[in-house]
CSV table of C-alpha atoms in Angstrom, one decimal:
chain,number,residue,atom,x,y,z
O,768,UNK,CA,-29.6,-3.4,0.0
O,769,UNK,CA,-31.9,-4.3,-2.9
O,770,UNK,CA,-31.4,-2.4,-6.2
O,771,UNK,CA,-34.1,0.1,-7.3
O,772,UNK,CA,-36.9,-1.8,-9.2
O,773,UNK,CA,-37.7,1.1,-11.5
O,774,UNK,CA,-34.9,0.3,-13.9
O,775,UNK,CA,-33.0,-2.5,-15.7
O,776,UNK,CA,-29.4,-3.6,-15.3
O,777,UNK,CA,-26.6,-5.1,-17.4
O,778,UNK,CA,-24.2,-7.9,-16.4
O,779,UNK,CA,-21.5,-5.2,-16.7
O,780,UNK,CA,-23.2,-3.2,-14.0
O,781,UNK,CA,-24.8,-0.3,-15.9
O,782,UNK,CA,-28.4,0.6,-15.3
O,783,UNK,CA,-31.0,2.1,-17.6
O,784,UNK,CA,-34.4,3.6,-16.6
O,785,UNK,CA,-36.7,3.6,-19.6
O,786,UNK,CA,-39.6,6.1,-19.6
O,787,UNK,CA,-41.5,5.8,-22.9
O,788,UNK,CA,-39.2,6.7,-25.8
O,789,UNK,CA,-36.6,8.1,-23.4
O,790,UNK,CA,-34.1,6.5,-21.1
O,791,UNK,CA,-31.5,7.5,-18.5
O,792,UNK,CA,-28.2,5.6,-18.1
O,793,UNK,CA,-25.8,5.2,-15.1
O,794,UNK,CA,-23.7,2.7,-13.3
O,795,UNK,CA,-24.8,0.6,-10.4
O,796,UNK,CA,-24.2,1.0,-6.7
O,797,UNK,CA,-22.0,-2.1,-6.9
O,798,UNK,CA,-20.0,-0.6,-9.8
O,799,UNK,CA,-19.2,2.6,-8.0
O,800,UNK,CA,-18.3,0.7,-4.8
O,801,UNK,CA,-16.0,-1.7,-6.7
O,802,UNK,CA,-14.3,1.2,-8.5
O,803,UNK,CA,-13.7,3.3,-5.4
O,804,UNK,CA,-13.2,7.1,-5.5
O,805,UNK,CA,-14.2,8.2,-9.0
O,806,UNK,CA,-12.0,11.0,-10.2
O,807,UNK,CA,-12.9,11.3,-13.9
O,808,UNK,CA,-15.9,10.6,-16.1
O,809,UNK,CA,-15.8,10.8,-19.9
O,810,UNK,CA,-19.2,10.9,-21.5
O,811,UNK,CA,-20.5,10.8,-25.1
O,812,UNK,CA,-21.5,14.0,-26.8
O,813,UNK,CA,-25.2,14.9,-27.3
O,814,UNK,CA,-26.2,13.5,-30.7
O,815,UNK,CA,-23.9,10.5,-30.4
O,816,UNK,CA,-25.5,7.3,-31.6
O,817,UNK,CA,-25.1,4.5,-29.1
O,818,UNK,CA,-25.1,0.8,-29.9
O,819,UNK,CA,-26.1,-1.7,-27.2
O,820,UNK,CA,-23.0,-3.3,-25.7
O,821,UNK,CA,-20.5,-0.9,-27.3
O,822,UNK,CA,-18.3,1.4,-25.2
O,823,UNK,CA,-19.7,4.9,-24.8
O,824,UNK,CA,-17.4,6.5,-22.3
O,825,UNK,CA,-15.1,5.8,-19.3
O,826,UNK,CA,-15.2,6.1,-15.6
O,827,UNK,CA,-11.9,6.3,-13.8
O,828,UNK,CA,-11.1,5.9,-10.2
O,829,UNK,CA,-7.7,6.7,-8.7
O,830,UNK,CA,-6.2,3.5,-9.9
O,831,UNK,CA,-8.6,2.0,-12.5
O,832,UNK,CA,-10.0,2.9,-15.9
O,833,UNK,CA,-13.3,1.2,-16.8
O,834,UNK,CA,-15.3,1.4,-20.0
O,835,UNK,CA,-19.0,2.2,-19.8
O,836,UNK,CA,-21.1,0.1,-22.3
O,837,UNK,CA,-24.4,1.2,-23.7
O,838,UNK,CA,-27.1,-0.8,-22.0
O,839,UNK,CA,-29.4,-0.1,-24.9
O,840,UNK,CA,-29.1,1.5,-28.3
O,841,UNK,CA,-30.2,5.1,-28.9
O,842,UNK,CA,-29.2,8.7,-29.5
O,843,UNK,CA,-27.8,10.9,-26.7
O,844,UNK,CA,-30.0,13.9,-25.9
O,845,UNK,CA,-28.1,15.1,-22.7
O,846,UNK,CA,-25.2,14.2,-20.5
O,847,UNK,CA,-24.8,15.0,-16.8
O,848,UNK,CA,-22.3,17.9,-16.8
O,849,UNK,CA,-22.5,17.9,-13.0
O,850,UNK,CA,-20.7,14.6,-12.8
O,851,UNK,CA,-18.1,15.7,-15.3
O,852,UNK,CA,-17.3,18.6,-13.0
O,853,UNK,CA,-17.6,16.5,-9.8
O,854,UNK,CA,-17.2,12.8,-10.5
O,855,UNK,CA,-17.6,11.9,-6.8
O,856,UNK,CA,-21.3,12.4,-7.4
O,857,UNK,CA,-21.3,9.0,-9.0
O,858,UNK,CA,-20.0,7.5,-5.8
O,859,UNK,CA,-22.4,9.4,-3.6
O,860,UNK,CA,-25.6,8.8,-5.6
O,861,UNK,CA,-25.2,6.4,-8.5
O,862,UNK,CA,-29.0,6.0,-9.0
O,863,UNK,CA,-29.9,9.7,-8.7
O,864,UNK,CA,-27.6,12.7,-9.1
O,865,UNK,CA,-24.9,10.4,-10.5
O,866,UNK,CA,-26.7,9.6,-13.7
O,867,UNK,CA,-24.5,9.8,-16.8
O,868,UNK,CA,-26.6,10.3,-20.0
O,869,UNK,CA,-30.1,10.6,-21.3
O,870,UNK,CA,-31.0,9.0,-24.6
O,871,UNK,CA,-33.9,8.4,-27.0
O,872,UNK,CA,-34.3,4.7,-27.3
O,873,UNK,CA,-33.9,3.2,-30.8
O,874,UNK,CA,-35.4,-0.2,-30.1
O,875,UNK,CA,-37.4,-0.8,-27.0
O,876,UNK,CA,-37.3,-4.5,-27.7
O,877,UNK,CA,-33.7,-4.6,-26.7
O,878,UNK,CA,-34.7,-4.3,-23.1
O,879,UNK,CA,-35.8,-7.9,-23.0
O,880,UNK,CA,-32.2,-8.9,-22.7
O,881,UNK,CA,-31.6,-6.8,-19.6
O,882,UNK,CA,-31.8,-7.8,-16.0
O,883,UNK,CA,-34.6,-6.6,-13.7
O,884,UNK,CA,-33.6,-5.6,-10.2
O,885,UNK,CA,-34.3,-9.1,-8.8
O,886,UNK,CA,-32.2,-10.8,-11.4
O,887,UNK,CA,-29.4,-8.2,-10.9
O,888,UNK,CA,-29.4,-8.8,-7.1
O,889,UNK,CA,-29.0,-12.5,-7.9
O,890,UNK,CA,-26.2,-11.8,-10.2
O,891,UNK,CA,-24.4,-9.8,-7.5
O,892,UNK,CA,-24.9,-12.6,-5.0
O,893,UNK,CA,-23.7,-15.2,-7.5
O,894,UNK,CA,-20.6,-13.1,-8.1
O,895,UNK,CA,-20.0,-13.1,-4.3
O,896,UNK,CA,-20.8,-9.5,-3.6
Q,1456,UNK,CA,-18.1,-1.6,-17.3
Q,1457,UNK,CA,-16.2,-2.7,-14.2
Q,1458,UNK,CA,-13.5,-5.3,-14.1
Q,1459,UNK,CA,-10.8,-2.6,-14.2
Q,1460,UNK,CA,-8.4,-5.5,-13.9
Q,1461,UNK,CA,-8.9,-9.2,-14.5
Q,1462,UNK,CA,-10.5,-10.8,-11.4
Q,1463,UNK,CA,-9.1,-14.2,-12.2
Q,1464,UNK,CA,-6.6,-15.1,-9.5
Q,1465,UNK,CA,-3.1,-15.7,-10.6
Q,1466,UNK,CA,-2.2,-19.3,-10.6
Q,1467,UNK,CA,-0.5,-20.0,-7.3
Q,1468,UNK,CA,-1.3,-16.6,-5.9
Q,1469,UNK,CA,0.1,-16.7,-2.4
Q,1470,UNK,CA,-1.3,-15.2,0.8
Q,1471,UNK,CA,0.7,-13.2,3.4
Q,1472,UNK,CA,0.3,-14.0,7.1
Q,1473,UNK,CA,-2.2,-11.1,7.3
Q,1474,UNK,CA,-4.5,-12.3,4.5
Q,1475,UNK,CA,-7.4,-13.2,6.8
Q,1476,UNK,CA,-7.2,-9.8,8.5
Q,1477,UNK,CA,-7.4,-8.0,5.2
Q,1478,UNK,CA,-10.4,-10.0,4.2
Q,1479,UNK,CA,-12.1,-9.4,7.6
Q,1480,UNK,CA,-11.4,-5.6,7.2
Q,1481,UNK,CA,-13.3,-5.7,3.9
Q,1482,UNK,CA,-10.2,-4.9,1.7
Q,1483,UNK,CA,-10.4,-5.1,-2.1
Q,1484,UNK,CA,-7.9,-7.8,-2.8
Q,1485,UNK,CA,-6.0,-8.2,-6.1
Q,1486,UNK,CA,-3.1,-10.3,-7.3
Q,1487,UNK,CA,0.2,-8.5,-7.1
Q,1488,UNK,CA,3.7,-10.0,-7.5
Q,1489,UNK,CA,2.3,-13.5,-7.0
Q,1490,UNK,CA,0.4,-12.6,-3.8
Q,1491,UNK,CA,-3.2,-11.7,-3.2
Q,1492,UNK,CA,-2.8,-8.2,-1.7
Q,1493,UNK,CA,-5.0,-5.5,-0.3
Q,1494,UNK,CA,-5.4,-2.7,-2.9
Q,1495,UNK,CA,-7.7,-0.6,-0.7
Q,1496,UNK,CA,-9.6,-0.9,2.6
Q,1497,UNK,CA,-11.8,2.1,2.6
Q,1498,UNK,CA,-10.9,4.7,0.0
Q,1499,UNK,CA,-7.5,5.3,-1.7
Q,1500,UNK,CA,-7.9,9.0,-1.2
Q,1501,UNK,CA,-8.7,8.6,2.6
Q,1502,UNK,CA,-5.8,6.1,3.0
Q,1503,UNK,CA,-3.5,8.5,1.1
Q,1504,UNK,CA,-4.5,11.4,3.4
Q,1505,UNK,CA,-3.9,9.3,6.5
Q,1506,UNK,CA,-0.3,8.7,5.4
Q,1507,UNK,CA,0.3,12.4,4.5
Q,1508,UNK,CA,-1.2,13.7,7.7
Q,1509,UNK,CA,-1.2,11.0,10.4
Q,1510,UNK,CA,-0.2,7.3,9.9
Q,1511,UNK,CA,-1.0,4.6,7.4
Q,1512,UNK,CA,-0.3,1.0,8.0
Q,1513,UNK,CA,0.7,-1.4,5.2
Q,1514,UNK,CA,1.2,-5.1,4.9
Q,1515,UNK,CA,4.3,-5.5,2.7
Q,1516,UNK,CA,4.9,-9.2,3.5
Q,1517,UNK,CA,4.8,-10.0,-0.2
Q,1518,UNK,CA,8.2,-8.4,-0.6
Q,1519,UNK,CA,11.2,-10.8,-0.9
Q,1520,UNK,CA,13.5,-10.9,2.1
Q,1521,UNK,CA,16.9,-12.4,1.5
Q,1522,UNK,CA,19.5,-12.7,4.2
Q,1523,UNK,CA,23.1,-12.6,3.1
Q,1524,UNK,CA,26.0,-13.8,5.4
Q,1525,UNK,CA,29.7,-14.1,5.0
Q,1526,UNK,CA,32.8,-12.0,5.4
Q,1527,UNK,CA,32.7,-11.3,1.7
Q,1528,UNK,CA,29.0,-10.4,1.6
Q,1529,UNK,CA,29.5,-6.6,1.3
Q,1530,UNK,CA,32.1,-6.9,-1.5
Q,1531,UNK,CA,30.0,-9.5,-3.3
Q,1532,UNK,CA,26.8,-7.3,-3.1
Q,1533,UNK,CA,29.0,-4.4,-4.3
Q,1534,UNK,CA,29.9,-6.4,-7.5
Q,1535,UNK,CA,26.2,-6.8,-8.4
Q,1536,UNK,CA,24.6,-3.5,-7.5
Q,1537,UNK,CA,25.4,0.0,-8.6
Q,1538,UNK,CA,25.2,1.8,-5.3
Q,1539,UNK,CA,27.9,1.4,-2.6
Q,1540,UNK,CA,27.4,-1.5,-0.1
Q,1541,UNK,CA,30.7,-1.9,1.7
Q,1542,UNK,CA,30.8,1.7,2.8
Q,1543,UNK,CA,27.5,1.2,4.7
Q,1544,UNK,CA,27.7,1.7,8.5
Q,1545,UNK,CA,26.4,-0.8,11.0
Q,1546,UNK,CA,22.6,-0.7,11.0
Q,1547,UNK,CA,22.5,1.6,8.0
Q,1548,UNK,CA,19.9,1.0,5.1
Q,1549,UNK,CA,20.6,2.1,1.6
Q,1550,UNK,CA,18.6,2.1,-1.7
Q,1551,UNK,CA,20.3,0.1,-4.4
Q,1552,UNK,CA,19.7,-1.3,-7.9
Q,1553,UNK,CA,20.9,-4.7,-9.2
Q,1554,UNK,CA,22.0,-4.1,-12.7
Q,1555,UNK,CA,22.4,-6.4,-15.8
Q,1556,UNK,CA,25.3,-6.4,-18.2
Q,1557,UNK,CA,23.6,-3.6,-20.2
Q,1558,UNK,CA,23.2,-1.4,-17.2
Q,1559,UNK,CA,19.4,-2.2,-17.1
Q,1560,UNK,CA,17.7,-2.7,-13.7
Q,1561,UNK,CA,17.2,-6.3,-12.7
Q,1562,UNK,CA,15.5,-5.0,-9.5
Q,1563,UNK,CA,15.6,-2.2,-7.1
Q,1564,UNK,CA,16.1,-2.9,-3.4
Q,1565,UNK,CA,16.8,-1.7,0.0
Q,1566,UNK,CA,19.8,-3.3,1.6
Q,1567,UNK,CA,20.1,-3.3,5.4
Q,1568,UNK,CA,23.3,-3.9,7.3
Q,1569,UNK,CA,22.6,-5.7,10.6
Q,1570,UNK,CA,25.1,-6.9,13.2
Q,1571,UNK,CA,26.2,-10.1,11.5
Q,1572,UNK,CA,24.1,-10.3,8.3
Q,1573,UNK,CA,22.8,-8.2,5.4
Q,1574,UNK,CA,19.1,-8.1,4.6
Q,1575,UNK,CA,18.2,-7.5,1.0
Q,1576,UNK,CA,14.5,-6.6,0.4
Q,1577,UNK,CA,13.4,-7.1,-3.2
Q,1578,UNK,CA,10.2,-6.6,-5.2
Q,1579,UNK,CA,7.8,-9.4,-4.9
Q,1580,UNK,CA,7.4,-9.6,-8.7
Q,1581,UNK,CA,11.2,-10.0,-9.0
Q,1582,UNK,CA,11.9,-12.2,-6.0
Q,1583,UNK,CA,12.1,-15.5,-8.0
Q,1584,UNK,CA,14.3,-14.0,-10.6
Q,1585,UNK,CA,16.6,-12.3,-8.0
Q,1586,UNK,CA,16.8,-15.5,-6.0
Q,1587,UNK,CA,18.0,-17.4,-9.0
Q,1588,UNK,CA,20.4,-14.6,-10.1
Q,1589,UNK,CA,21.9,-14.2,-6.7
Q,1590,UNK,CA,22.4,-17.9,-6.2
Q,1591,UNK,CA,24.0,-18.2,-9.7
Q,1592,UNK,CA,26.4,-15.4,-8.8
Q,1593,UNK,CA,27.2,-16.7,-5.3
Q,1594,UNK,CA,30.9,-17.0,-4.5
Q,1595,UNK,CA,33.4,-17.0,-1.6
Q,1596,UNK,CA,31.9,-17.6,1.8
Q,1597,UNK,CA,28.6,-16.0,0.9
Q,1598,UNK,CA,25.5,-17.8,2.1
Q,1599,UNK,CA,21.9,-16.9,1.1
Q,1600,UNK,CA,18.6,-17.5,2.9
Q,1601,UNK,CA,15.2,-16.7,1.5
Q,1602,UNK,CA,13.2,-15.9,4.7
Q,1603,UNK,CA,10.2,-14.4,2.9
Q,1604,UNK,CA,7.8,-17.1,4.0
Q,1605,UNK,CA,9.0,-16.9,7.6
Q,1606,UNK,CA,9.1,-13.1,8.0
Q,1607,UNK,CA,6.4,-10.5,7.7
Q,1608,UNK,CA,6.8,-6.8,7.0
Q,1609,UNK,CA,4.5,-4.2,8.4
Q,1610,UNK,CA,5.1,-0.5,7.6
Q,1611,UNK,CA,3.9,2.5,9.5
Q,1612,UNK,CA,4.2,5.6,7.3
Q,1613,UNK,CA,3.3,9.2,8.0
Q,1614,UNK,CA,4.3,12.2,10.1
Q,1615,UNK,CA,2.9,10.8,13.3
Q,1616,UNK,CA,4.5,7.3,13.0
Q,1617,UNK,CA,7.1,7.9,15.7
Q,1618,UNK,CA,4.6,9.3,18.1
Q,1619,UNK,CA,2.3,6.4,17.5
Q,1620,UNK,CA,4.8,3.6,17.6
Q,1621,UNK,CA,7.0,4.8,20.5
Q,1622,UNK,CA,4.8,3.6,23.4
Q,1623,UNK,CA,4.8,0.1,21.9
Q,1624,UNK,CA,8.5,-0.4,21.7
Q,1625,UNK,CA,11.6,-0.6,24.0
Q,1626,UNK,CA,13.7,1.2,21.4
Q,1627,UNK,CA,14.2,5.0,21.5
Q,1628,UNK,CA,12.9,5.6,18.0
Q,1629,UNK,CA,14.2,9.2,17.9
Q,1630,UNK,CA,17.6,7.6,18.1
Q,1631,UNK,CA,17.0,5.7,14.8
Q,1632,UNK,CA,18.0,8.1,12.0
Q,1633,UNK,CA,16.3,8.1,8.6
Q,1634,UNK,CA,17.6,5.1,6.6
Q,1635,UNK,CA,18.9,3.4,9.7
Q,1636,UNK,CA,17.6,0.4,11.5
Q,1637,UNK,CA,17.8,-1.4,14.8
Q,1638,UNK,CA,16.6,-4.5,16.5
Q,1639,UNK,CA,14.2,-4.5,19.5
Q,1640,UNK,CA,10.8,-5.5,20.5
Q,1641,UNK,CA,7.4,-4.1,19.4
Q,1642,UNK,CA,4.4,-5.1,21.5
Q,1643,UNK,CA,6.6,-7.7,23.1
Q,1644,UNK,CA,7.6,-9.3,19.8
Q,1645,UNK,CA,11.2,-9.3,18.5
Q,1646,UNK,CA,11.5,-7.1,15.4
Q,1647,UNK,CA,13.9,-5.4,13.1
Q,1648,UNK,CA,12.8,-1.8,13.2
Q,1649,UNK,CA,13.9,0.3,10.2
Q,1650,UNK,CA,13.3,4.0,9.5
Q,1651,UNK,CA,12.7,3.4,5.8
Q,1652,UNK,CA,9.7,3.6,3.5
Q,1653,UNK,CA,8.3,4.2,0.1
Q,1654,UNK,CA,5.8,7.0,0.6
Q,1655,UNK,CA,7.8,10.2,0.9
Q,1656,UNK,CA,6.9,10.4,4.6
Q,1657,UNK,CA,8.7,9.6,7.8
Q,1658,UNK,CA,8.0,6.1,9.0
Q,1659,UNK,CA,9.1,2.7,10.2
Q,1660,UNK,CA,9.2,-0.7,8.6
Q,1661,UNK,CA,8.8,-3.6,11.1
Q,1662,UNK,CA,10.1,-7.1,10.2
Q,1663,UNK,CA,8.7,-9.7,12.5
Q,1664,UNK,CA,8.3,-13.5,12.4
Q,1665,UNK,CA,5.4,-14.5,10.2
Q,1666,UNK,CA,3.6,-16.2,13.2
Q,1667,UNK,CA,3.7,-12.9,15.2
Q,1668,UNK,CA,2.4,-10.7,12.3
Q,1669,UNK,CA,-1.4,-11.0,13.0
Q,1670,UNK,CA,-1.0,-10.2,16.7
Q,1671,UNK,CA,1.3,-7.3,15.9
Q,1672,UNK,CA,-1.1,-5.9,13.3
Q,1673,UNK,CA,-4.1,-6.2,15.7
Q,1674,UNK,CA,-2.0,-4.5,18.4
Q,1675,UNK,CA,-1.0,-1.7,16.1
Q,1676,UNK,CA,-4.6,-1.2,15.0
Q,1677,UNK,CA,-5.9,-1.0,18.6
Q,1678,UNK,CA,-4.9,2.7,19.2
Q,1679,UNK,CA,-5.7,3.8,15.6
Q,1680,UNK,CA,-8.1,6.5,16.8
Q,1681,UNK,CA,-5.3,8.1,18.8
Q,1682,UNK,CA,-3.7,9.6,15.7
Q,1683,UNK,CA,-6.2,8.7,12.9
Q,1684,UNK,CA,-4.3,5.6,11.7
Q,1685,UNK,CA,-5.8,3.8,8.7
Q,1686,UNK,CA,-4.8,0.5,7.2
Q,1687,UNK,CA,-3.6,1.4,3.7
Q,1688,UNK,CA,-3.4,-0.7,0.6
Q,1689,UNK,CA,-1.1,-0.9,-2.4
Q,1690,UNK,CA,-3.4,1.6,-4.3
Q,1691,UNK,CA,-2.5,4.4,-1.9
Q,1692,UNK,CA,1.1,3.3,-1.8
Q,1693,UNK,CA,1.5,3.6,-5.6
Q,1694,UNK,CA,0.0,7.2,-5.5
Q,1695,UNK,CA,2.2,8.1,-2.6
Q,1696,UNK,CA,5.4,6.8,-4.2
Q,1697,UNK,CA,4.6,8.5,-7.5
Q,1698,UNK,CA,4.1,11.8,-5.8
Q,1699,UNK,CA,7.4,11.4,-4.0
Q,1700,UNK,CA,9.2,10.7,-7.3
Q,1701,UNK,CA,10.1,7.1,-6.3
Q,1702,UNK,CA,10.5,4.5,-9.1
Q,1703,UNK,CA,8.3,1.5,-9.3
Q,1704,UNK,CA,9.9,-1.5,-10.9
Q,1705,UNK,CA,8.3,-2.4,-14.2
Q,1706,UNK,CA,7.4,1.3,-14.7
Q,1707,UNK,CA,10.3,3.7,-14.1
Q,1708,UNK,CA,12.9,0.9,-14.0
Q,1709,UNK,CA,13.1,-2.4,-15.8
Q,1710,UNK,CA,15.6,-4.6,-17.6
Q,1711,UNK,CA,15.7,-2.1,-20.4
Q,1712,UNK,CA,15.6,1.1,-18.4
Q,1713,UNK,CA,18.9,1.9,-16.6
Q,1714,UNK,CA,19.2,3.8,-13.3
Q,1715,UNK,CA,20.7,6.7,-15.2
Q,1716,UNK,CA,17.6,6.9,-17.4
Q,1717,UNK,CA,15.4,6.8,-14.3
Q,1718,UNK,CA,17.3,9.8,-12.8
Q,1719,UNK,CA,18.9,7.8,-10.1
Q,1720,UNK,CA,22.4,9.1,-10.9
Q,1721,UNK,CA,23.1,9.6,-7.1
Q,1722,UNK,CA,22.8,5.8,-6.7
Q,1723,UNK,CA,25.2,4.9,-9.6
Q,1724,UNK,CA,28.8,4.7,-8.3
Q,1725,UNK,CA,30.9,4.5,-11.5
Q,1726,UNK,CA,34.1,4.6,-9.4
Q,1727,UNK,CA,33.6,1.0,-8.3
Q,1728,UNK,CA,33.4,-2.2,-10.2
Q,1729,UNK,CA,30.0,-3.8,-10.7
Q,1730,UNK,CA,28.0,-5.7,-13.2
Q,1731,UNK,CA,26.8,-3.3,-15.9
Q,1732,UNK,CA,29.3,-0.6,-14.9
Q,1733,UNK,CA,30.9,-0.3,-18.4
Q,1734,UNK,CA,27.5,0.1,-20.1
Q,1735,UNK,CA,26.4,2.8,-17.5
Q,1736,UNK,CA,29.8,4.6,-17.8
Q,1737,UNK,CA,29.3,4.7,-21.6
Q,1738,UNK,CA,25.7,5.9,-21.2
Q,1739,UNK,CA,26.8,8.6,-18.8
Q,1740,UNK,CA,29.2,9.9,-21.4
Q,1741,UNK,CA,26.6,10.2,-24.2
Q,1742,UNK,CA,23.9,12.0,-22.2
Q,1743,UNK,CA,21.7,11.5,-25.3
Q,1744,UNK,CA,19.4,8.9,-23.9
Q,1745,UNK,CA,15.7,8.6,-23.2
Q,1746,UNK,CA,14.9,9.4,-19.6
Q,1747,UNK,CA,12.2,9.5,-17.0
Q,1748,UNK,CA,10.6,12.9,-16.5
Q,1749,UNK,CA,7.8,14.2,-14.2
Q,1750,UNK,CA,4.8,15.4,-16.1
Q,1751,UNK,CA,1.6,17.2,-15.2
Q,1752,UNK,CA,-1.5,17.1,-17.4
Q,1753,UNK,CA,-3.4,20.3,-18.0
Q,1754,UNK,CA,-6.8,18.7,-18.5
Q,1755,UNK,CA,-9.1,16.6,-16.4
Q,1756,UNK,CA,-8.3,13.3,-18.1
Q,1757,UNK,CA,-5.7,11.2,-16.2
Q,1758,UNK,CA,-2.6,10.0,-18.0
Q,1759,UNK,CA,-2.1,6.2,-17.5
Q,1760,UNK,CA,0.8,3.9,-17.9
Q,1761,UNK,CA,1.2,2.8,-21.6
Q,1762,UNK,CA,-0.3,5.9,-23.2
Q,1763,UNK,CA,1.7,7.4,-26.1
Q,1764,UNK,CA,3.5,10.7,-25.7
Q,1765,UNK,CA,3.9,13.1,-28.6
Q,1766,UNK,CA,6.0,16.1,-29.3
Q,1767,UNK,CA,4.1,17.9,-32.0
Q,1768,UNK,CA,3.0,15.1,-34.4
Q,1769,UNK,CA,5.9,12.8,-33.5
Q,1770,UNK,CA,5.5,10.0,-31.0
Q,1771,UNK,CA,8.5,10.3,-28.7
Q,1772,UNK,CA,7.8,8.0,-25.8
Q,1773,UNK,CA,5.2,6.7,-23.4
Q,1774,UNK,CA,3.7,7.3,-20.0
Q,1775,UNK,CA,5.2,5.0,-17.4
Q,1776,UNK,CA,3.0,5.8,-14.4
Q,1777,UNK,CA,0.0,8.1,-14.1
Q,1778,UNK,CA,-2.5,9.0,-11.5
Q,1779,UNK,CA,-4.5,11.9,-10.1
Q,1780,UNK,CA,-2.5,13.3,-7.2
Q,1781,UNK,CA,-4.4,14.3,-4.0
Q,1782,UNK,CA,-1.2,16.1,-2.7
Q,1783,UNK,CA,-1.3,18.2,-5.9
Q,1784,UNK,CA,-4.9,19.2,-5.5
Q,1785,UNK,CA,-6.2,16.4,-7.8
Q,1786,UNK,CA,-4.0,17.3,-10.7
Q,1787,UNK,CA,-3.1,14.4,-13.0
Q,1788,UNK,CA,0.6,13.6,-12.6
Q,1789,UNK,CA,2.7,11.1,-14.5
Q,1790,UNK,CA,6.1,9.9,-15.4
Q,1791,UNK,CA,7.1,9.8,-19.0
Q,1792,UNK,CA,10.0,8.1,-20.8
Q,1793,UNK,CA,11.2,10.5,-23.5
Q,1794,UNK,CA,14.3,11.7,-25.3
Q,1795,UNK,CA,16.6,14.1,-23.3
Q,1796,UNK,CA,15.6,17.1,-25.4
Q,1797,UNK,CA,12.0,16.7,-24.4
Q,1798,UNK,CA,12.7,15.8,-20.7
Q,1799,UNK,CA,13.6,19.3,-19.5
Q,1800,UNK,CA,11.2,21.0,-17.2
Q,1801,UNK,CA,8.9,23.3,-19.2
Q,1802,UNK,CA,8.9,21.0,-22.2
Q,1803,UNK,CA,5.4,20.8,-23.6
Q,1804,UNK,CA,4.2,17.3,-24.7
Q,1805,UNK,CA,0.9,15.7,-25.6
Q,1806,UNK,CA,-0.5,12.4,-24.3
Q,1807,UNK,CA,-2.9,10.4,-26.4
Q,1808,UNK,CA,-5.9,9.2,-24.4
Q,1809,UNK,CA,-8.4,7.1,-26.3
Q,1810,UNK,CA,-7.5,8.7,-29.6
Q,1811,UNK,CA,-7.4,12.3,-28.5
Q,1812,UNK,CA,-4.2,14.3,-27.7
Q,1813,UNK,CA,-4.1,16.1,-24.3
Q,1814,UNK,CA,-1.5,18.6,-23.4
Q,1815,UNK,CA,0.8,18.8,-20.4
Q,1816,UNK,CA,4.2,20.0,-19.3
Q,1817,UNK,CA,7.4,18.4,-17.9
Q,1818,UNK,CA,8.1,19.3,-14.3
Q,1819,UNK,CA,11.0,18.5,-11.9
Q,1820,UNK,CA,10.6,15.4,-9.7
Q,1821,UNK,CA,9.5,14.8,-7.1
Q,1822,UNK,CA,6.0,16.2,-7.2
Q,1823,UNK,CA,5.7,16.1,-3.4
Q,1824,UNK,CA,8.3,16.8,-0.8
Q,1825,UNK,CA,7.5,16.6,2.9
Q,1826,UNK,CA,8.1,19.5,5.3
Q,1827,UNK,CA,11.0,18.5,7.6
């Protein structure tokens, strides 16, 4: 299934949907599927300053702990409390209800290094998924 | 994110006879003990539930299978392992631990006594080491045969295992007691059928010739819907054994953790002679040694193997295994290795998770016990 084209992706399988100065961050369909049943999500606090490529939290499945990396630099304005309470939402709807954090974007120019949905689809194919 | 574990394949990672079936079933495969093994087919939580409520089917063909023959075999095994071997009755199976001179665990094993041979099943990760150690220690008329490559192991685990397996075998399974075995045929294929397992549930382990394994697996899958059988991977198996308080080599037992430290006193027979006995007898006298304890986290963050454990401000040990526990309503359970004074149920300790301390309490093992 093609990835949504309204957002950008990282090689580490995060997504970011940029709307003007604001952005929403999550993990991809492939990421949630590869992890399996997600049981715990640890998110940054509102006000936290994120640096592109640096760890900002973790997603844990029954057997695995995975870092989440900031797809883009910015300041956290909100986190998704619903997925902290019910992490399975990330499995069920990684591109919708399973979003992780909202930020104000520090440097929109950084998005040039991210993958569009077509490039991300190709990455998944190249990785054999 | 992602890449929870390295995706690089171990050099020389081997395949069990069921590898192609696992791949066709869409299993997530990962290197384990020198083999590429299925970690999960559908969902670890679903596979766990199948084992606790119905039947789960596991490929355990990666485990080492050594056949020991000779009149002196039981006495010889007794000299290397801390639990009794020679007292085993025909067709009995018994958990045991091979110990080193310091009383540490070289491996834990189940030894089966068949009519004219003993079967020693060892951990895949320890199989090369144990093969060398057993050959180096060989004496008298003992002969050793590593049949791992020629023999597969398929386990059916769960409360409905007997009901599920009975129509497929000529053996009266109700006549096979827990931790006993027999030989017979399953789906027309010769098998050793053992009522053993590593999940805390009733179940059977089927040893069959490697060339029969794919046909047996497919036959066992055919009626899956009858009881809700699911193929289950090593991910679910690890959660199941942790809930049941069973040690995993490299976690609750290793060369530096003795069976006494792991709480396996019942399997340490100080009244007989065996390698490491003196060290274990001395340790049993002191009682002041670090030991494995059950632990339940109070918060949502799972404790994981390797995390540091604190009593107040002092680091006193580490987490040896940790996982959310479906059988405990999703609570985060763990084993910790800590000094005796902190290992008593009710003892409050903190686990450091990514720089933050999280509280929890020591509880008796096991976390889960099946209803009989």
